Amino acid sequence: MPVGYPCPRLVDDLIPFILESDNHWWNRDLKRLALISPAWLLYVRKRLYAHPTLRSYRACILLARSLTENVCLLPLLQGIELRPGAGGTARDGLTEEAMAGLRFMFTLSGLRSLTLGGDLAVGAERFLHALSNTQSIVRLSIDGDPVAWNPESSQCTLEPPSLEWDEVFAAKFMRLRSLRLSNLELSLFESAPSCPRLAELSLHNVQIVQGALSDLCRDSGDALRTLSVTSSQPELTIGDDVGELLDSCSNIENLRLEVSEGPGSEVFLGDDFPDCPAIRQLCLSGLSVNAQTLEFIGQSCKNIELLAVLGRHVRITPDDWITFLASAALPSLRELATPSGTDHPPFTYWSRAMHAQVQRACGYRKVALSSSVCLLCAWYSSSLTAFN
């Protein structure tokens, strides 16, 4: 650089754009960036403390200490994930100091999202009752440890992850819009009111041991827009429960049903399936479906725009797809995802000519034939950003 010229200086206004340009910053890199200048420290703190994830009791202690000693960090918190003991990691013990750290976390105000996992997903209602500032929470997740939830695992805990949804929670989470439950036993009480503004419900490997799924959404029938149910035991969560819920929640626009393990479950679409004119996106994955299933979809969900029928238990041939598309049963359809073969059985991949025939039939209807991966990514992306 020529002598006498000033050193180039980064404009502070560019710092947030630099940080937002990459979602995979390592914490050690952020630490180095925070040491550059006060401006960098401000924006790095905003990133680090927006949604911290705590996977040990020691982490709970350290974060509680940091927030107590630096109250200026409190407004930066938008959400928090408390997962001590998650993932089969060595548990560092619930000491008196760790309990004090957790109690401090339960008093945090202004949070928009909260996740309880690890040890806190066992009898999760105990910790939900301990929360003192829940008025701002719009996203709640209870994420049980899949190792602890699986009774066949050698690492299974004596007490599986569980949640009892009682009459207190509707009043406690008045602004709740998104509820996600994973790998746990769920108890519902018919007399307990539900959250009236609940718009998204996601169940992943949830075993309903008491009550019915409709009990969880009794007071949110008009508000519920997205329902996602994934199960390795479809007889426990997919079937009559989902049909009853769809009957009472007539405004559901996005419906996803998936069997993640084992043989495909018979899909519950039938003559007694309720009309669902509000559904715009429907994804059936891992279910055992056939050409008759498409007929029921055309009769009950006439306004579908995105349809995905995926998995290795689909008994729909290319000719069935072509006939269905030619019938114009779904006049609003604009995107379709199919498997790459048919379960005759066994599952047999389509030839290039077969795939071209389906592609041509989609072209006549101006329907985009998408890969299953692309459509699932779009589904999860829209679901994750709905309440940001």
mmCIF file of N, CA and C in Angstrom, residues 21-92:
data_model
loop_
_atom_site.group_PDB
_atom_site.id
_atom_site.type_symbol
_atom_site.label_atom_id
_atom_site.label_comp_id
_atom_site.label_asym_id
_atom_site.label_seq_id
_atom_site.Cartn_x
_atom_site.Cartn_y
_atom_site.Cartn_z
ATOM 1 N N SER A 21 -24.693 -13.834 5.910
ATOM 2 C CA SER A 21 -24.375 -14.467 4.628
ATOM 3 C C SER A 21 -24.071 -15.953 4.767
ATOM 4 N N ASP A 22 -23.853 -16.424 6.001
ATOM 5 C CA ASP A 22 -23.516 -17.831 6.234
ATOM 6 C C ASP A 22 -24.202 -18.285 7.515
ATOM 7 N N ASN A 23 -24.900 -19.413 7.445
ATOM 8 C CA ASN A 23 -25.601 -19.941 8.621
ATOM 9 C C ASN A 23 -24.775 -20.960 9.391
ATOM 10 N N HIS A 24 -23.513 -21.113 9.038
ATOM 11 C CA HIS A 24 -22.699 -22.173 9.643
ATOM 12 C C HIS A 24 -21.418 -21.621 10.264
ATOM 13 N N TRP A 25 -21.547 -20.525 10.969
ATOM 14 C CA TRP A 25 -20.384 -19.991 11.682
ATOM 15 C C TRP A 25 -20.056 -20.890 12.870
ATOM 16 N N TRP A 26 -18.759 -21.184 13.055
ATOM 17 C CA TRP A 26 -18.319 -21.897 14.247
ATOM 18 C C TRP A 26 -18.224 -20.897 15.401
ATOM 19 N N ASN A 27 -18.513 -21.390 16.604
ATOM 20 C CA ASN A 27 -18.469 -20.493 17.765
ATOM 21 C C ASN A 27 -17.086 -19.882 17.958
ATOM 22 N N ARG A 28 -16.043 -20.663 17.673
ATOM 23 C CA ARG A 28 -14.694 -20.121 17.845
ATOM 24 C C ARG A 28 -14.419 -18.997 16.838
ATOM 25 N N ASP A 29 -15.027 -19.087 15.649
ATOM 26 C CA ASP A 29 -14.877 -18.007 14.672
ATOM 27 C C ASP A 29 -15.606 -16.755 15.137
ATOM 28 N N LEU A 30 -16.807 -16.944 15.684
ATOM 29 C CA LEU A 30 -17.557 -15.799 16.194
ATOM 30 C C LEU A 30 -16.814 -15.140 17.351
ATOM 31 N N LYS A 31 -16.144 -15.959 18.160
ATOM 32 C CA LYS A 31 -15.374 -15.403 19.274
ATOM 33 C C LYS A 31 -14.263 -14.490 18.757
ATOM 34 N N ARG A 32 -13.572 -14.930 17.697
ATOM 35 C CA ARG A 32 -12.507 -14.103 17.125
ATOM 36 C C ARG A 32 -13.079 -12.810 16.538
ATOM 37 N N LEU A 33 -14.221 -12.914 15.869
ATOM 38 C CA LEU A 33 -14.836 -11.728 15.277
ATOM 39 C C LEU A 33 -15.275 -10.737 16.351
ATOM 40 N N ALA A 34 -15.732 -11.255 17.490
ATOM 41 C CA ALA A 34 -16.195 -10.372 18.566
ATOM 42 C C ALA A 34 -15.066 -9.526 19.136
ATOM 43 N N LEU A 35 -13.833 -9.974 18.965
ATOM 44 C CA LEU A 35 -12.685 -9.246 19.513
ATOM 45 C C LEU A 35 -12.187 -8.138 18.586
ATOM 46 N N ILE A 36 -12.761 -8.016 17.393
ATOM 47 C CA ILE A 36 -12.278 -7.018 16.440
ATOM 48 C C ILE A 36 -12.586 -5.605 16.908
ATOM 49 N N SER A 37 -13.852 -5.391 17.303
ATOM 50 C CA SER A 37 -14.270 -4.043 17.693
ATOM 51 C C SER A 37 -15.579 -4.130 18.459
ATOM 52 N N PRO A 38 -15.985 -3.063 19.151
ATOM 53 C CA PRO A 38 -17.279 -3.064 19.843
ATOM 54 C C PRO A 38 -18.453 -3.323 18.899
ATOM 55 N N ALA A 39 -18.359 -2.826 17.660
ATOM 56 C CA ALA A 39 -19.451 -3.045 16.708
ATOM 57 C C ALA A 39 -19.600 -4.530 16.382
ATOM 58 N N TRP A 40 -18.468 -5.198 16.164
ATOM 59 C CA TRP A 40 -18.509 -6.636 15.919
ATOM 60 C C TRP A 40 -19.055 -7.380 17.133
ATOM 61 N N LEU A 41 -18.656 -6.974 18.315
ATOM 62 C CA LEU A 41 -19.127 -7.620 19.543
ATOM 63 C C LEU A 41 -20.647 -7.544 19.641
ATOM 64 N N LEU A 42 -21.221 -6.388 19.305
ATOM 65 C CA LEU A 42 -22.668 -6.207 19.388
ATOM 66 C C LEU A 42 -23.398 -7.200 18.492
ATOM 67 N N TYR A 43 -22.982 -7.291 17.239
ATOM 68 C CA TYR A 43 -23.700 -8.155 16.295
ATOM 69 C C TYR A 43 -23.416 -9.634 16.539
ATOM 70 N N VAL A 44 -22.221 -9.958 16.994
ATOM 71 C CA VAL A 44 -21.922 -11.351 17.331
ATOM 72 C C VAL A 44 -22.768 -11.796 18.519
ATOM 73 N N ARG A 45 -22.912 -10.923 19.500
ATOM 74 C CA ARG A 45 -23.768 -11.250 20.645
ATOM 75 C C ARG A 45 -25.212 -11.497 20.201
ATOM 76 N N LYS A 46 -25.706 -10.660 19.298
ATOM 77 C CA LYS A 46 -27.071 -10.844 18.812
ATOM 78 C C LYS A 46 -27.245 -12.220 18.180
ATOM 79 N N ARG A 47 -26.217 -12.667 17.485
ATOM 80 C CA ARG A 47 -26.299 -13.973 16.827
ATOM 81 C C ARG A 47 -26.166 -15.114 17.829
ATOM 82 N N LEU A 48 -25.231 -14.986 18.755
ATOM 83 C CA LEU A 48 -24.970 -16.059 19.710
ATOM 84 C C LEU A 48 -26.113 -16.256 20.701
ATOM 85 N N TYR A 49 -26.724 -15.161 21.110
ATOM 86 C CA TYR A 49 -27.714 -15.241 22.185
ATOM 87 C C TYR A 49 -29.153 -15.228 21.690
ATOM 88 N N ALA A 50 -29.368 -15.215 20.366
ATOM 89 C CA ALA A 50 -30.741 -15.185 19.859
ATOM 90 C C ALA A 50 -31.478 -16.480 20.197
ATOM 91 N N HIS A 51 -30.848 -17.638 19.927
ATOM 92 C CA HIS A 51 -31.487 -18.938 20.177
ATOM 93 C C HIS A 51 -30.448 -19.930 20.705
ATOM 94 N N PRO A 52 -29.979 -19.768 21.925
ATOM 95 C CA PRO A 52 -28.968 -20.697 22.453
ATOM 96 C C PRO A 52 -29.551 -22.092 22.690
ATOM 97 N N THR A 53 -28.698 -23.107 22.498
ATOM 98 C CA THR A 53 -29.062 -24.493 22.771
ATOM 99 C C THR A 53 -28.155 -25.024 23.871
ATOM 100 N N LEU A 54 -28.750 -25.514 24.947
ATOM 101 C CA LEU A 54 -27.994 -25.987 26.111
ATOM 102 C C LEU A 54 -28.181 -27.497 26.233
ATOM 103 N N ARG A 55 -27.081 -28.257 26.116
ATOM 104 C CA ARG A 55 -27.154 -29.712 26.117
ATOM 105 C C ARG A 55 -26.579 -30.341 27.384
ATOM 106 N N SER A 56 -26.290 -29.549 28.381
ATOM 107 C CA SER A 56 -25.786 -30.084 29.649
ATOM 108 C C SER A 56 -26.219 -29.153 30.773
ATOM 109 N N TYR A 57 -26.195 -29.678 31.993
ATOM 110 C CA TYR A 57 -26.531 -28.834 33.147
ATOM 111 C C TYR A 57 -25.455 -27.778 33.364
ATOM 112 N N ARG A 58 -24.225 -28.113 33.040
ATOM 113 C CA ARG A 58 -23.156 -27.123 33.176
ATOM 114 C C ARG A 58 -23.403 -25.931 32.250
ATOM 115 N N ALA A 59 -23.882 -26.206 31.034
ATOM 116 C CA ALA A 59 -24.196 -25.113 30.111
ATOM 117 C C ALA A 59 -25.305 -24.232 30.675
ATOM 118 N N CYS A 60 -26.271 -24.832 31.355
ATOM 119 C CA CYS A 60 -27.342 -24.047 31.988
ATOM 120 C C CYS A 60 -26.766 -23.130 33.063
ATOM 121 N N ILE A 61 -25.834 -23.669 33.843
ATOM 122 C CA ILE A 61 -25.199 -22.874 34.904
ATOM 123 C C ILE A 61 -24.443 -21.698 34.304
ATOM 124 N N LEU A 62 -23.661 -21.961 33.259
ATOM 125 C CA LEU A 62 -22.826 -20.913 32.671
ATOM 126 C C LEU A 62 -23.667 -19.828 32.007
ATOM 127 N N LEU A 63 -24.741 -20.223 31.299
ATOM 128 C CA LEU A 63 -25.572 -19.205 30.654
ATOM 129 C C LEU A 63 -26.310 -18.372 31.690
ATOM 130 N N ALA A 64 -26.813 -19.017 32.737
ATOM 131 C CA ALA A 64 -27.488 -18.263 33.799
ATOM 132 C C ALA A 64 -26.534 -17.261 34.432
ATOM 133 N N ARG A 65 -25.277 -17.670 34.625
ATOM 134 C CA ARG A 65 -24.281 -16.761 35.198
ATOM 135 C C ARG A 65 -24.015 -15.588 34.259
ATOM 136 N N SER A 66 -23.878 -15.875 32.956
ATOM 137 C CA SER A 66 -23.604 -14.811 31.986
ATOM 138 C C SER A 66 -24.747 -13.803 31.931
ATOM 139 N N LEU A 67 -25.976 -14.302 31.937
ATOM 140 C CA LEU A 67 -27.127 -13.406 31.850
ATOM 141 C C LEU A 67 -27.310 -12.603 33.127
ATOM 142 N N THR A 68 -26.966 -13.200 34.253
ATOM 143 C CA THR A 68 -27.075 -12.481 35.525
ATOM 144 C C THR A 68 -26.042 -11.369 35.611
ATOM 145 N N GLU A 69 -24.832 -11.648 35.150
ATOM 146 C CA GLU A 69 -23.753 -10.658 35.234
ATOM 147 C C GLU A 69 -23.794 -9.642 34.097
ATOM 148 N N ASN A 70 -24.520 -9.961 33.021
ATOM 149 C CA ASN A 70 -24.613 -9.054 31.869
ATOM 150 C C ASN A 70 -26.084 -8.927 31.475
ATOM 151 N N VAL A 71 -26.824 -8.123 32.200
ATOM 152 C CA VAL A 71 -28.265 -8.005 31.955
ATOM 153 C C VAL A 71 -28.553 -7.417 30.574
ATOM 154 N N CYS A 72 -27.556 -6.788 29.957
ATOM 155 C CA CYS A 72 -27.752 -6.237 28.615
ATOM 156 C C CYS A 72 -27.974 -7.336 27.579
ATOM 157 N N LEU A 73 -27.651 -8.588 27.938
ATOM 158 C CA LEU A 73 -27.838 -9.703 27.012
ATOM 159 C C LEU A 73 -29.279 -10.214 26.996
ATOM 160 N N LEU A 74 -30.033 -9.930 28.040
ATOM 161 C CA LEU A 74 -31.387 -10.478 28.156
ATOM 162 C C LEU A 74 -32.293 -10.101 26.989
ATOM 163 N N PRO A 75 -32.287 -8.840 26.528
ATOM 164 C CA PRO A 75 -33.173 -8.490 25.399
ATOM 165 C C PRO A 75 -32.814 -9.198 24.095
ATOM 166 N N LEU A 76 -31.610 -9.779 24.012
ATOM 167 C CA LEU A 76 -31.195 -10.453 22.782
ATOM 168 C C LEU A 76 -31.829 -11.830 22.635
ATOM 169 N N LEU A 77 -32.298 -12.402 23.739
ATOM 170 C CA LEU A 77 -32.861 -13.751 23.714
ATOM 171 C C LEU A 77 -34.231 -13.751 23.039
ATOM 172 N N GLN A 78 -34.358 -14.541 21.973
ATOM 173 C CA GLN A 78 -35.644 -14.718 21.300
ATOM 174 C C GLN A 78 -36.234 -16.103 21.569
ATOM 175 N N GLY A 79 -35.368 -17.050 21.824
ATOM 176 C CA GLY A 79 -35.809 -18.401 22.116
ATOM 177 C C GLY A 79 -34.679 -19.173 22.759
ATOM 178 N N ILE A 80 -35.010 -20.332 23.323
ATOM 179 C CA ILE A 80 -33.982 -21.125 23.993
ATOM 180 C C ILE A 80 -34.350 -22.601 23.907
ATOM 181 N N GLU A 81 -33.327 -23.450 23.761
ATOM 182 C CA GLU A 81 -33.505 -24.898 23.769
ATOM 183 C C GLU A 81 -32.787 -25.457 24.982
ATOM 184 N N LEU A 82 -33.536 -26.072 25.872
ATOM 185 C CA LEU A 82 -32.983 -26.677 27.083
ATOM 186 C C LEU A 82 -33.013 -28.191 26.909
ATOM 187 N N ARG A 83 -31.842 -28.794 26.681
ATOM 188 C CA ARG A 83 -31.736 -30.223 26.406
ATOM 189 C C ARG A 83 -30.660 -30.897 27.260
ATOM 190 N N PRO A 84 -30.608 -30.694 28.541
ATOM 191 C CA PRO A 84 -29.564 -31.355 29.333
ATOM 192 C C PRO A 84 -29.716 -32.874 29.296
ATOM 193 N N GLY A 85 -28.603 -33.555 29.021
ATOM 194 C CA GLY A 85 -28.635 -35.013 28.968
ATOM 195 C C GLY A 85 -29.185 -35.576 27.678
ATOM 196 N N ALA A 86 -29.327 -34.753 26.617
ATOM 197 C CA ALA A 86 -29.908 -35.229 25.360
ATOM 198 C C ALA A 86 -28.904 -36.038 24.560
ATOM 199 N N GLY A 87 -29.420 -36.912 23.705
ATOM 200 C CA GLY A 87 -28.581 -37.645 22.763
ATOM 201 C C GLY A 87 -27.715 -38.716 23.377
ATOM 202 N N GLY A 88 -28.051 -39.174 24.572
ATOM 203 C CA GLY A 88 -27.246 -40.208 25.200
ATOM 204 C C GLY A 88 -25.918 -39.718 25.725
ATOM 205 N N THR A 89 -25.739 -38.391 25.834
ATOM 206 C CA THR A 89 -24.489 -37.853 26.354
ATOM 207 C C THR A 89 -24.386 -38.123 27.845
ATOM 208 N N ALA A 90 -23.174 -38.110 28.338
ATOM 209 C CA ALA A 90 -22.964 -38.354 29.764
ATOM 210 C C ALA A 90 -23.631 -37.254 30.576
ATOM 211 N N ARG A 91 -24.443 -37.629 31.529
ATOM 212 C CA ARG A 91 -25.160 -36.656 32.334
ATOM 213 C C ARG A 91 -24.239 -36.129 33.429
ATOM 214 N N ASP A 92 -24.214 -34.789 33.535
ATOM 215 C CA ASP A 92 -23.301 -34.186 34.494
ATOM 216 C C ASP A 92 -23.963 -33.912 35.836
#
